[in-house]
């Protein structure tokens, strides 16, 4: 069985499960966002996909915190990124991490300061307030825009992994997460 922790040559089992599991969940989350943006309000597919958006988004928020903590714990032994492209890759991963926290974070903050409250799988997380707290709502106005920026970064990330590293450079970068 693959090692649980990362090494200088490859990402370990836990990092891979988090990476590929969350990649699938992000695909579902962005599908629901796309349906929300593109389909008419009463469309059945839009309603179905939208029904899980807040719950899956909150799940991703918790998962990215766990993943970030695991990444920091493994930082001294992770595969290296050298040269200009390597530094750009690190910056790109950091931007993806930041948005993975901030995008659901601003919506959860708004729910915490809102009049509707927030339930997660039947558990009450935030009770409804009598009046909403304006400063807790304001950042959520950029939720959708930041979500689409995250989608563009993910598309660039997938392009770099599959086209640049796998097809053009033919190096070991995809293999250390997938091989
Ligand atoms: C990583 C997690 C998340 C991603 C990637 C994401 C992405 C998006 C995107 C791209 C949109 C824009 C859809 C459009 O253009 O019509 C959107 C809208 C929305 N999302 Fe999320 N979302 C996430 C988490 C959440 C969470 C946790 C909540 C609620 C607690 C939430 C509630 C909403 C709502 C109410 C809208 C419609 C209003 C608006 O655009 O702000 N989302 N989301
Ligand atoms: C087909 C889809 C995907 C492929 C082929 C892919 C490929 C890879 C590869 C090869 C690495 C290692 C890169 C390196 O060591 O420099 C990596 C790391 C990473 N990927 Fe992806 N990826 C995919 C989807 C995603 C998605 C959807 C996200 C975010 C929502 C994401 C976020 C990250 C992050 C943050 C890292 C840095 C390592 C970590 O902390 O997990 N990837 N990916």
Short mmCIF file of C-alpha atoms and ligand atoms in Angstrom, two decimals:
data_model
loop_
_atom_site.label_atom_id
_atom_site.label_comp_id
_atom_site.label_asym_id
_atom_site.label_seq_id
_atom_site.Cartn_x
_atom_site.Cartn_y
_atom_site.Cartn_z
CA UNK A 1 0.00 0.00 0.00
CA UNK A 2 1.19 3.52 -0.76
CA UNK A 3 2.69 5.43 2.19
CA UNK A 4 0.17 7.52 4.11
CA UNK A 5 2.39 10.60 4.19
CA UNK A 6 3.99 12.48 1.28
CA UNK A 7 7.63 12.03 0.22
CA UNK A 8 9.99 14.00 -2.02
CA UNK A 9 9.09 11.65 -4.92
CA UNK A 10 5.33 11.30 -4.62
CA UNK A 11 2.22 12.40 -2.79
CA UNK A 12 1.02 9.86 -0.19
CA UNK A 13 -2.32 8.10 0.19
CA UNK A 14 -4.06 10.75 2.34
CA UNK A 15 -3.08 13.65 0.03
CA UNK A 16 -4.26 11.67 -3.01
CA UNK A 17 -7.62 10.74 -1.48
CA UNK A 18 -8.17 14.39 -0.54
CA UNK A 19 -7.01 15.68 -3.94
CA UNK A 20 -9.03 13.32 -6.15
CA UNK A 21 -12.04 13.10 -3.86
CA UNK A 22 -12.28 16.87 -3.65
CA UNK A 23 -11.72 17.18 -7.43
CA UNK A 24 -14.89 15.09 -7.94
CA UNK A 25 -16.83 17.12 -5.37
CA UNK A 26 -15.67 20.40 -6.97
CA UNK A 27 -16.88 19.12 -10.36
CA UNK A 28 -20.33 18.54 -8.80
CA UNK A 29 -20.26 21.94 -7.05
CA UNK A 30 -19.32 23.82 -10.21
CA UNK A 31 -21.96 21.85 -12.17
CA UNK A 32 -24.57 23.16 -9.73
CA UNK A 33 -23.21 26.71 -10.10
CA UNK A 34 -23.28 26.41 -13.91
CA UNK A 35 -26.89 25.15 -13.82
CA UNK A 36 -27.76 28.10 -11.54
CA UNK A 37 -26.19 30.54 -13.99
CA UNK A 38 -27.38 29.05 -17.27
CA UNK A 39 -30.73 27.29 -16.82
CA UNK A 40 -34.11 28.98 -16.33
CA UNK A 41 -35.30 29.28 -12.70
CA UNK A 42 -38.02 26.59 -12.90
CA UNK A 43 -35.88 24.01 -14.77
CA UNK A 44 -35.93 20.62 -12.96
CA UNK A 45 -32.20 19.94 -13.50
CA UNK A 46 -31.33 23.37 -12.08
CA UNK A 47 -33.43 22.70 -8.97
CA UNK A 48 -31.93 19.24 -8.48
CA UNK A 49 -28.34 20.41 -8.81
CA UNK A 50 -28.94 23.55 -6.77
CA UNK A 51 -30.52 21.58 -3.91
CA UNK A 52 -27.12 20.33 -2.72
CA UNK A 53 -25.05 23.50 -3.38
CA UNK A 54 -24.94 24.92 0.21
CA UNK A 55 -24.42 21.49 1.85
CA UNK A 56 -21.72 20.35 -0.55
CA UNK A 57 -20.10 23.80 -0.33
CA UNK A 58 -19.96 23.57 3.48
CA UNK A 59 -18.51 20.04 3.17
CA UNK A 60 -15.79 21.33 0.85
CA UNK A 61 -15.04 24.12 3.32
CA UNK A 62 -14.35 21.60 6.11
CA UNK A 63 -12.38 19.32 3.76
CA UNK A 64 -10.11 22.12 2.54
CA UNK A 65 -9.24 23.06 6.14
CA UNK A 66 -8.29 19.42 6.83
CA UNK A 67 -6.36 19.25 3.56
CA UNK A 68 -4.50 22.48 4.32
CA UNK A 69 -3.53 21.21 7.78
CA UNK A 70 -2.36 17.91 6.27
CA UNK A 71 -0.40 19.81 3.59
CA UNK A 72 1.34 21.96 6.23
CA UNK A 73 2.20 18.85 8.29
CA UNK A 74 3.75 17.30 5.15
CA UNK A 75 5.41 20.49 3.90
CA UNK A 76 9.02 19.48 4.74
CA UNK A 77 8.78 16.24 2.72
CA UNK A 78 6.53 17.16 -0.24
CA UNK A 79 7.73 16.82 -3.87
CA UNK A 80 9.92 19.86 -4.71
CA UNK A 81 9.07 22.65 -7.20
CA UNK A 82 12.20 24.15 -8.72
CA UNK A 83 12.81 26.91 -11.29
CA UNK A 84 10.48 29.66 -12.47
CA UNK A 85 7.70 27.30 -13.56
CA UNK A 86 7.93 25.49 -10.23
CA UNK A 87 7.52 28.76 -8.33
CA UNK A 88 4.57 29.65 -10.58
CA UNK A 89 3.01 26.25 -9.78
CA UNK A 90 3.39 26.88 -6.03
CA UNK A 91 1.80 30.33 -6.44
CA UNK A 92 -1.04 28.79 -8.48
CA UNK A 93 -1.68 26.09 -5.84
CA UNK A 94 -1.64 28.78 -3.10
CA UNK A 95 -4.22 30.85 -5.03
CA UNK A 96 -6.43 27.75 -5.47
CA UNK A 97 -6.16 27.02 -1.73
CA UNK A 98 -7.00 30.63 -0.82
CA UNK A 99 -10.13 30.60 -2.99
CA UNK A 100 -11.15 27.12 -1.79
CA UNK A 101 -11.33 28.68 1.71
CA UNK A 102 -12.68 32.14 0.87
CA UNK A 103 -15.40 31.17 -1.67
CA UNK A 104 -17.46 28.97 0.72
CA UNK A 105 -16.22 31.00 3.71
CA UNK A 106 -17.93 34.25 2.67
CA UNK A 107 -21.26 32.47 2.13
CA UNK A 108 -21.05 30.71 5.51
CA UNK A 109 -20.20 34.05 7.15
CA UNK A 110 -23.30 35.56 5.52
CA UNK A 111 -25.40 32.63 6.78
CA UNK A 112 -24.01 33.14 10.30
CA UNK A 113 -25.08 36.79 10.21
CA UNK A 114 -28.35 36.26 8.32
CA UNK A 115 -32.05 35.92 9.09
CA UNK A 116 -32.48 32.45 7.59
CA UNK A 117 -29.95 30.48 9.65
CA UNK A 118 -28.05 27.49 8.29
CA UNK A 119 -28.64 23.75 8.73
CA UNK A 120 -26.18 21.03 7.74
CA UNK A 121 -27.58 17.51 7.19
CA UNK A 122 -30.36 18.24 9.65
CA UNK A 123 -28.11 19.84 12.28
CA UNK A 124 -28.61 23.49 13.14
CA UNK A 125 -25.29 25.29 12.61
CA UNK A 126 -26.44 28.94 12.70
CA UNK A 127 -29.78 29.98 14.20
CA UNK A 128 -31.75 32.65 12.30
CA UNK A 129 -31.20 36.20 13.57
CA UNK A 130 -33.88 38.85 14.10
CA UNK A 131 -31.95 41.30 11.94
CA UNK A 132 -29.07 40.59 9.61
CA UNK A 133 -25.56 41.89 10.29
CA UNK A 134 -24.54 43.98 7.29
CA UNK A 135 -20.74 43.52 7.46
CA UNK A 136 -21.21 39.74 7.50
CA UNK A 137 -23.29 39.90 4.29
CA UNK A 138 -21.05 42.22 2.27
CA UNK A 139 -18.22 39.80 1.31
CA UNK A 140 -20.78 37.25 0.01
CA UNK A 141 -21.67 39.65 -2.80
CA UNK A 142 -18.45 38.52 -4.46
CA UNK A 143 -19.10 34.79 -3.83
CA UNK A 144 -20.19 33.97 -7.39
CA UNK A 145 -17.42 36.00 -9.08
CA UNK A 146 -14.74 34.44 -6.88
CA UNK A 147 -16.26 31.01 -7.52
CA UNK A 148 -15.85 31.52 -11.28
CA UNK A 149 -12.25 32.74 -10.82
CA UNK A 150 -11.60 29.50 -8.90
CA UNK A 151 -13.12 27.54 -11.80
CA UNK A 152 -10.75 29.28 -14.26
CA UNK A 153 -7.72 28.54 -12.03
CA UNK A 154 -8.80 24.88 -11.80
CA UNK A 155 -9.11 24.71 -15.61
CA UNK A 156 -5.58 26.14 -15.95
CA UNK A 157 -4.32 23.68 -13.33
CA UNK A 158 -5.83 20.68 -15.16
CA UNK A 159 -4.46 21.95 -18.49
CA UNK A 160 -0.93 22.27 -17.03
CA UNK A 161 -1.09 18.77 -15.50
CA UNK A 162 -2.54 16.91 -18.48
CA UNK A 163 -1.26 18.87 -21.49
CA UNK A 164 1.97 20.59 -20.39
CA UNK A 165 3.41 18.00 -17.99
CA UNK A 166 1.94 14.81 -19.43
CA UNK A 167 1.94 15.45 -23.20
CA UNK A 168 4.58 18.16 -23.79
CA UNK A 169 7.22 17.78 -21.08
CA UNK A 170 6.44 14.11 -20.39
CA UNK A 171 7.82 14.54 -16.86
CA UNK A 172 6.91 12.88 -13.55
CA UNK A 173 4.59 15.63 -12.23
CA UNK A 174 1.25 13.91 -13.03
CA UNK A 175 2.64 10.57 -11.85
CA UNK A 176 3.50 11.84 -8.38
CA UNK A 177 -0.20 12.60 -7.76
CA UNK A 178 -1.76 9.92 -10.00
CA UNK A 179 0.78 7.17 -10.68
C1 LIG B 1 -16.22 25.66 -2.58
C2 LIG B 1 -17.50 25.85 -2.45
C3 LIG B 1 -18.35 26.68 -3.36
C4 LIG B 1 -18.18 27.02 -4.69
C5 LIG B 1 -17.02 26.63 -5.61
C6 LIG B 1 -19.32 27.84 -5.07
C7 LIG B 1 -19.48 28.42 -6.32
C8 LIG B 1 -20.52 29.25 -6.67
C9 LIG B 1 -20.63 29.95 -7.93
C10 LIG B 1 -19.62 29.88 -9.08
C11 LIG B 1 -21.79 30.67 -7.90
C12 LIG B 1 -22.32 31.59 -9.02
C13 LIG B 1 -23.48 30.93 -9.74
C14 LIG B 1 -24.08 31.90 -10.75
O1 LIG B 1 -23.31 32.61 -11.43
O2 LIG B 1 -25.32 31.89 -10.89
C15 LIG B 1 -22.41 30.45 -6.62
C16 LIG B 1 -23.60 31.03 -6.20
C17 LIG B 1 -24.16 30.85 -4.96
N1 LIG B 1 -23.66 30.05 -3.94
FE1 LIG B 1 -21.94 28.99 -3.97
N2 LIG B 1 -20.15 27.98 -3.99
C18 LIG B 1 -19.61 27.30 -2.93
C19 LIG B 1 -20.12 27.20 -1.66
C20 LIG B 1 -21.33 27.75 -1.23
C21 LIG B 1 -21.86 27.67 0.11
C22 LIG B 1 -21.16 26.98 1.30
C23 LIG B 1 -23.06 28.33 0.11
C24 LIG B 1 -24.06 28.56 1.23
C25 LIG B 1 -23.80 28.38 2.51
C26 LIG B 1 -23.28 28.83 -1.24
C27 LIG B 1 -24.39 29.54 -1.65
C28 LIG B 1 -24.53 30.15 -2.88
C29 LIG B 1 -25.64 31.04 -3.22
C30 LIG B 1 -26.82 31.41 -2.32
C31 LIG B 1 -25.40 31.48 -4.53
C32 LIG B 1 -26.29 32.42 -5.39
C33 LIG B 1 -25.99 33.85 -5.08
C34 LIG B 1 -24.57 34.28 -5.42
O3 LIG B 1 -24.15 34.17 -6.59
O4 LIG B 1 -23.84 34.64 -4.48
N3 LIG B 1 -22.20 28.47 -2.02
N4 LIG B 1 -21.61 29.58 -5.90
C1 LIG B 2 -8.41 16.18 -13.78
C2 LIG B 2 -8.26 16.99 -12.77
C3 LIG B 2 -6.93 17.24 -12.06
C4 LIG B 2 -5.66 16.83 -12.38
C5 LIG B 2 -5.19 16.00 -13.57
C6 LIG B 2 -4.77 17.35 -11.34
C7 LIG B 2 -3.42 17.12 -11.26
C8 LIG B 2 -2.60 17.50 -10.23
C9 LIG B 2 -1.20 17.15 -10.09
C10 LIG B 2 -0.40 16.32 -11.09
C11 LIG B 2 -0.75 17.70 -8.95
C12 LIG B 2 0.70 17.68 -8.42
C13 LIG B 2 1.35 18.94 -8.96
C14 LIG B 2 2.71 19.22 -8.42
O1 LIG B 2 3.26 18.47 -7.61
O2 LIG B 2 3.25 20.27 -8.82
C15 LIG B 2 -1.84 18.44 -8.34
C16 LIG B 2 -1.76 19.17 -7.17
C17 LIG B 2 -2.76 19.98 -6.70
N1 LIG B 2 -4.04 20.08 -7.21
FE1 LIG B 2 -4.78 19.07 -8.79
N2 LIG B 2 -5.52 18.08 -10.45
C18 LIG B 2 -6.84 18.03 -10.84
C19 LIG B 2 -7.90 18.64 -10.21
C20 LIG B 2 -7.78 19.53 -9.18
C21 LIG B 2 -8.87 20.31 -8.61
C22 LIG B 2 -10.34 20.22 -9.09
C23 LIG B 2 -8.34 21.09 -7.63
C24 LIG B 2 -9.01 22.11 -6.73
C25 LIG B 2 -10.26 22.27 -6.58
C26 LIG B 2 -6.91 20.81 -7.54
C27 LIG B 2 -6.03 21.41 -6.67
C28 LIG B 2 -4.71 21.04 -6.49
C29 LIG B 2 -3.84 21.57 -5.45
C30 LIG B 2 -4.20 22.64 -4.42
C31 LIG B 2 -2.61 20.89 -5.58
C32 LIG B 2 -1.36 21.06 -4.70
C33 LIG B 2 -1.13 19.83 -3.87
C34 LIG B 2 -2.12 19.70 -2.73
O3 LIG B 2 -1.94 20.34 -1.70
O4 LIG B 2 -3.10 18.93 -2.86
N3 LIG B 2 -6.61 19.86 -8.50
N4 LIG B 2 -2.97 18.28 -9.14
#
